[in-house]
Every structure is written in C-alpha cells, then in structure tokens.
Amino acid sequence: AAAARSGATGAAGEAEPPMSNYAFFVKYTYSNECALLAYNFHELVSKLGIFEIFAYRHDHRLISVTLAYILYRYQVHHCDMALDLALTLVYLEDLRGQVQKRPELQERGRDAFNLICYMSFLAHAFNSDRPIRLADWFKEIGWRSFKNCHQLNAYVFFLFSQVRGFKLRVEESKVKRYIQKLCSVPNHI
C-alpha cells in the first residue's frame, strides 16, 4: 500500500508513477462493482473530512478495501453494499457535526478505521434481513484492535448509544443522494 502511495521502483531502478486511487481499488477489490463502490466511498469519506478528525496511520484507502472485502466475502450483493455504504456515509456526516459539540466522541471514537468499519456494521445490521454477525466481523477484522468480541461489542454499543443516540433510521433522501454518488462513474479515472 505504501508503494501504491509513494511510487514503487520498477525495472532498471526507474520510479514508477504512483497508482491512481481508482486503479488501486480495481487491483485490491474483487469485482468492478466493488472497485467502483470502494473508490467512491473513499472519496466521499475524504470529502467529509473524517480523516482530519479521526486519525489512521495507514493508507486511508485500506478502509474501503476492507469493507469491500468483508461484504464481498459474506456474499452481500453490490446493490446492498451500496445501500450499506450510503447509510454509513449519512452516519459519518451526522457524526462530523456532533464532534464539535461533543469532543469526547473524538477521543472515544478510536481511529478512523474502527469508526468507519463499525458504523458500516451498524448500517449493515439495520439494512440487512440476515446481517453478518459481529463475531464474524471480529474474526475478519476486529481482532486487530479488540482483545475479544465482547470488547468489540462494547465499542459498537458505544457507537449505537452515544454516537447514534439509539437511532439507525435516517432520512431516505440523504441515503438516496449518497447511493447516486456511490454508483456514479467518476469523470477523472
């Protein structure tokens, strides 16, 4: 991932140009639909300014790749992925406005990776008839940041209770706006 950001060294010691964001998502996701959704999701999260509020020391694109991986791995259809990611973006947009009034959210929000991934878990749990279990999220990605699934569950409950105020439903118009943005082909690939 660092090579993708800074440029790798090619044959004869010449520096290769850095990989574009879209090429990165095509290379590291599993389908054209996943690549488009992951690319657009990353771009929209970046525009929301989430990475200025919540730190993440690795390549920020890895968050979107991770979400594409877990949703693809558990056979979530790309239309449902778009719905889950759109709802996640609404949650993040709402959070951005709350952080200024409640700075403790920034401290307890951990890092951008966990915040975005587990906001996505809440969105997925709300949208899906048969959601991916939290134990599976822990098995796939949570073990890196949490000692056990119980600790992860406490973090998700914090997001649900303190950040979302026990409300997962949002205005449909906001979700529809983000679905259109997630599914649109970018002009500058």
mmCIF file of N, CA and C in Angstrom, residues 61-122:
data_model
loop_
_atom_site.group_PDB
_atom_site.id
_atom_site.type_symbol
_atom_site.label_atom_id
_atom_site.label_comp_id
_atom_site.label_asym_id
_atom_site.label_seq_id
_atom_site.Cartn_x
_atom_site.Cartn_y
_atom_site.Cartn_z
ATOM 1 N N ARG A 61 -7.101 4.383 2.028
ATOM 2 C CA ARG A 61 -7.853 3.573 1.062
ATOM 3 C C ARG A 61 -8.088 2.157 1.560
ATOM 4 N N LEU A 62 -7.258 1.704 2.493
ATOM 5 C CA LEU A 62 -7.399 0.338 3.011
ATOM 6 C C LEU A 62 -8.711 0.141 3.769
ATOM 7 N N ILE A 63 -9.275 1.203 4.295
ATOM 8 C CA ILE A 63 -10.558 1.090 4.997
ATOM 9 C C ILE A 63 -11.651 0.663 4.019
ATOM 10 N N SER A 64 -11.710 1.320 2.880
ATOM 11 C CA SER A 64 -12.720 0.974 1.874
ATOM 12 C C SER A 64 -12.477 -0.415 1.293
ATOM 13 N N VAL A 65 -11.224 -0.775 1.102
ATOM 14 C CA VAL A 65 -10.893 -2.112 0.604
ATOM 15 C C VAL A 65 -11.335 -3.169 1.623
ATOM 16 N N THR A 66 -11.117 -2.890 2.898
ATOM 17 C CA THR A 66 -11.521 -3.819 3.955
ATOM 18 C C THR A 66 -13.029 -4.005 3.972
ATOM 19 N N LEU A 67 -13.769 -2.911 3.849
ATOM 20 C CA LEU A 67 -15.223 -3.034 3.815
ATOM 21 C C LEU A 67 -15.689 -3.803 2.582
ATOM 22 N N ALA A 68 -15.092 -3.515 1.450
ATOM 23 C CA ALA A 68 -15.444 -4.261 0.235
ATOM 24 C C ALA A 68 -15.148 -5.744 0.426
ATOM 25 N N TYR A 69 -14.026 -6.050 1.069
ATOM 26 C CA TYR A 69 -13.644 -7.445 1.323
ATOM 27 C C TYR A 69 -14.685 -8.159 2.181
ATOM 28 N N ILE A 70 -15.016 -7.578 3.328
ATOM 29 C CA ILE A 70 -15.914 -8.294 4.241
ATOM 30 C C ILE A 70 -17.309 -8.439 3.647
ATOM 31 N N LEU A 71 -17.797 -7.418 2.972
ATOM 32 C CA LEU A 71 -19.124 -7.514 2.370
ATOM 33 C C LEU A 71 -19.130 -8.508 1.210
ATOM 34 N N TYR A 72 -18.073 -8.510 0.411
ATOM 35 C CA TYR A 72 -17.971 -9.467 -0.697
ATOM 36 C C TYR A 72 -17.805 -10.897 -0.171
ATOM 37 N N ARG A 73 -16.959 -11.043 0.828
ATOM 38 C CA ARG A 73 -16.670 -12.371 1.408
ATOM 39 C C ARG A 73 -17.930 -13.038 1.924
ATOM 40 N N TYR A 74 -18.826 -12.247 2.506
ATOM 41 C CA TYR A 74 -20.067 -12.785 3.054
ATOM 42 C C TYR A 74 -21.232 -12.637 2.079
ATOM 43 N N GLN A 75 -20.889 -12.494 0.806
ATOM 44 C CA GLN A 75 -21.824 -12.545 -0.312
ATOM 45 C C GLN A 75 -22.950 -11.516 -0.237
ATOM 46 N N VAL A 76 -22.594 -10.303 0.182
ATOM 47 C CA VAL A 76 -23.552 -9.203 0.147
ATOM 48 C C VAL A 76 -23.582 -8.694 -1.296
ATOM 49 N N HIS A 77 -24.752 -8.634 -1.887
ATOM 50 C CA HIS A 77 -24.902 -8.176 -3.265
ATOM 51 C C HIS A 77 -24.449 -6.717 -3.370
ATOM 52 N N HIS A 78 -23.890 -6.343 -4.523
ATOM 53 C CA HIS A 78 -23.354 -4.985 -4.651
ATOM 54 C C HIS A 78 -24.428 -3.901 -4.493
ATOM 55 N N CYS A 79 -25.674 -4.196 -4.797
ATOM 56 C CA CYS A 79 -26.744 -3.210 -4.554
ATOM 57 C C CYS A 79 -26.943 -2.996 -3.052
ATOM 58 N N ASP A 80 -26.860 -4.079 -2.282
ATOM 59 C CA ASP A 80 -26.963 -3.969 -0.823
ATOM 60 C C ASP A 80 -25.719 -3.313 -0.243
ATOM 61 N N MET A 81 -24.561 -3.579 -0.851
ATOM 62 C CA MET A 81 -23.335 -2.889 -0.424
ATOM 63 C C MET A 81 -23.510 -1.382 -0.565
ATOM 64 N N ALA A 82 -24.061 -0.962 -1.692
ATOM 65 C CA ALA A 82 -24.258 0.471 -1.937
ATOM 66 C C ALA A 82 -25.183 1.064 -0.875
ATOM 67 N N LEU A 83 -26.232 0.354 -0.525
ATOM 68 C CA LEU A 83 -27.156 0.826 0.492
ATOM 69 C C LEU A 83 -26.461 0.925 1.857
ATOM 70 N N ASP A 84 -25.692 -0.106 2.219
ATOM 71 C CA ASP A 84 -24.961 -0.090 3.496
ATOM 72 C C ASP A 84 -23.953 1.056 3.541
ATOM 73 N N LEU A 85 -23.208 1.238 2.465
ATOM 74 C CA LEU A 85 -22.200 2.309 2.431
ATOM 75 C C LEU A 85 -22.836 3.687 2.422
ATOM 76 N N ALA A 86 -23.975 3.829 1.741
ATOM 77 C CA ALA A 86 -24.680 5.116 1.731
ATOM 78 C C ALA A 86 -25.161 5.472 3.134
ATOM 79 N N LEU A 87 -25.719 4.506 3.834
ATOM 80 C CA LEU A 87 -26.175 4.756 5.195
ATOM 81 C C LEU A 87 -24.988 5.071 6.113
ATOM 82 N N THR A 88 -23.879 4.401 5.904
ATOM 83 C CA THR A 88 -22.661 4.695 6.664
ATOM 84 C C THR A 88 -22.238 6.142 6.444
ATOM 85 N N LEU A 89 -22.292 6.599 5.211
ATOM 86 C CA LEU A 89 -21.923 7.990 4.915
ATOM 87 C C LEU A 89 -22.847 8.985 5.616
ATOM 88 N N VAL A 90 -24.121 8.676 5.700
ATOM 89 C CA VAL A 90 -25.041 9.549 6.439
ATOM 90 C C VAL A 90 -24.653 9.565 7.916
ATOM 91 N N TYR A 91 -24.340 8.402 8.472
ATOM 92 C CA TYR A 91 -23.907 8.335 9.877
ATOM 93 C C TYR A 91 -22.648 9.180 10.092
ATOM 94 N N LEU A 92 -21.694 9.073 9.170
ATOM 95 C CA LEU A 92 -20.447 9.835 9.302
ATOM 96 C C LEU A 92 -20.690 11.332 9.146
ATOM 97 N N GLU A 93 -21.576 11.702 8.244
ATOM 98 C CA GLU A 93 -21.925 13.115 8.068
ATOM 99 C C GLU A 93 -22.545 13.663 9.358
ATOM 100 N N ASP A 94 -23.443 12.890 9.963
ATOM 101 C CA ASP A 94 -24.052 13.303 11.231
ATOM 102 C C ASP A 94 -23.000 13.415 12.330
ATOM 103 N N LEU A 95 -22.080 12.477 12.371
ATOM 104 C CA LEU A 95 -21.022 12.475 13.392
ATOM 105 C C LEU A 95 -20.136 13.703 13.265
ATOM 106 N N ARG A 96 -19.800 14.057 12.042
ATOM 107 C CA ARG A 96 -18.947 15.225 11.815
ATOM 108 C C ARG A 96 -19.525 16.467 12.496
ATOM 109 N N GLY A 97 -20.831 16.630 12.435
ATOM 110 C CA GLY A 97 -21.480 17.765 13.080
ATOM 111 C C GLY A 97 -21.513 17.651 14.597
ATOM 112 N N GLN A 98 -21.519 16.434 15.114
ATOM 113 C CA GLN A 98 -21.579 16.224 16.565
ATOM 114 C C GLN A 98 -20.240 16.448 17.256
ATOM 115 N N VAL A 99 -19.148 16.163 16.579
ATOM 116 C CA VAL A 99 -17.826 16.194 17.215
ATOM 117 C C VAL A 99 -17.489 17.579 17.750
ATOM 118 N N GLN A 100 -17.894 18.611 17.049
ATOM 119 C CA GLN A 100 -17.611 19.971 17.512
ATOM 120 C C GLN A 100 -18.323 20.267 18.823
ATOM 121 N N LYS A 101 -19.533 19.747 18.982
ATOM 122 C CA LYS A 101 -20.308 19.977 20.201
ATOM 123 C C LYS A 101 -19.926 19.020 21.319
ATOM 124 N N ARG A 102 -19.456 17.839 20.937
ATOM 125 C CA ARG A 102 -19.134 16.795 21.916
ATOM 126 C C ARG A 102 -17.746 16.213 21.619
ATOM 127 N N PRO A 103 -16.680 16.905 22.043
ATOM 128 C CA PRO A 103 -15.320 16.455 21.732
ATOM 129 C C PRO A 103 -14.962 15.079 22.296
ATOM 130 N N GLU A 104 -15.695 14.605 23.308
ATOM 131 C CA GLU A 104 -15.414 13.273 23.860
ATOM 132 C C GLU A 104 -15.649 12.174 22.823
ATOM 133 N N LEU A 105 -16.481 12.451 21.821
ATOM 134 C CA LEU A 105 -16.713 11.467 20.755
ATOM 135 C C LEU A 105 -15.431 11.210 19.963
ATOM 136 N N GLN A 106 -14.640 12.263 19.791
ATOM 137 C CA GLN A 106 -13.383 12.110 19.063
ATOM 138 C C GLN A 106 -12.423 11.210 19.840
ATOM 139 N N GLU A 107 -12.380 11.380 21.149
ATOM 140 C CA GLU A 107 -11.488 10.569 21.988
ATOM 141 C C GLU A 107 -11.930 9.111 22.027
ATOM 142 N N ARG A 108 -13.239 8.892 22.199
ATOM 143 C CA ARG A 108 -13.749 7.528 22.329
ATOM 144 C C ARG A 108 -13.996 6.864 20.981
ATOM 145 N N GLY A 109 -13.910 7.630 19.901
ATOM 146 C CA GLY A 109 -14.163 7.091 18.576
ATOM 147 C C GLY A 109 -13.061 6.200 18.051
ATOM 148 N N ARG A 110 -11.988 6.038 18.847
ATOM 149 C CA ARG A 110 -10.816 5.250 18.470
ATOM 150 C C ARG A 110 -10.144 5.877 17.252
ATOM 151 N N ASP A 111 -10.022 5.125 16.181
ATOM 152 C CA ASP A 111 -9.389 5.657 14.970
ATOM 153 C C ASP A 111 -10.377 5.580 13.813
ATOM 154 N N ALA A 112 -9.992 6.155 12.691
ATOM 155 C CA ALA A 112 -10.889 6.203 11.533
ATOM 156 C C ALA A 112 -11.265 4.804 11.054
ATOM 157 N N PHE A 113 -10.322 3.863 11.102
ATOM 158 C CA PHE A 113 -10.612 2.502 10.638
ATOM 159 C C PHE A 113 -11.767 1.895 11.424
ATOM 160 N N ASN A 114 -11.642 1.868 12.738
ATOM 161 C CA ASN A 114 -12.684 1.252 13.558
ATOM 162 C C ASN A 114 -13.990 2.030 13.480
ATOM 163 N N LEU A 115 -13.909 3.326 13.520
ATOM 164 C CA LEU A 115 -15.107 4.142 13.445
ATOM 165 C C LEU A 115 -15.886 3.857 12.162
ATOM 166 N N ILE A 116 -15.215 3.902 11.030
ATOM 167 C CA ILE A 116 -15.888 3.717 9.741
ATOM 168 C C ILE A 116 -16.375 2.278 9.583
ATOM 169 N N CYS A 117 -15.530 1.317 9.932
ATOM 170 C CA CYS A 117 -15.924 -0.090 9.771
ATOM 171 C C CYS A 117 -17.132 -0.438 10.631
ATOM 172 N N TYR A 118 -17.155 0.029 11.871
ATOM 173 C CA TYR A 118 -18.253 -0.377 12.741
ATOM 174 C C TYR A 118 -19.482 0.511 12.613
ATOM 175 N N MET A 119 -19.340 1.688 12.045
ATOM 176 C CA MET A 119 -20.520 2.422 11.599
ATOM 177 C C MET A 119 -21.137 1.649 10.425
ATOM 178 N N SER A 120 -20.275 1.077 9.591
ATOM 179 C CA SER A 120 -20.756 0.246 8.481
ATOM 180 C C SER A 120 -21.447 -1.000 8.999
ATOM 181 N N PHE A 121 -20.922 -1.560 10.086
ATOM 182 C CA PHE A 121 -21.592 -2.715 10.698
ATOM 183 C C PHE A 121 -23.008 -2.332 11.127
ATOM 184 N N LEU A 122 -23.147 -1.179 11.798
ATOM 185 C CA LEU A 122 -24.479 -0.743 12.224
ATOM 186 C C LEU A 122 -25.398 -0.535 11.021
#
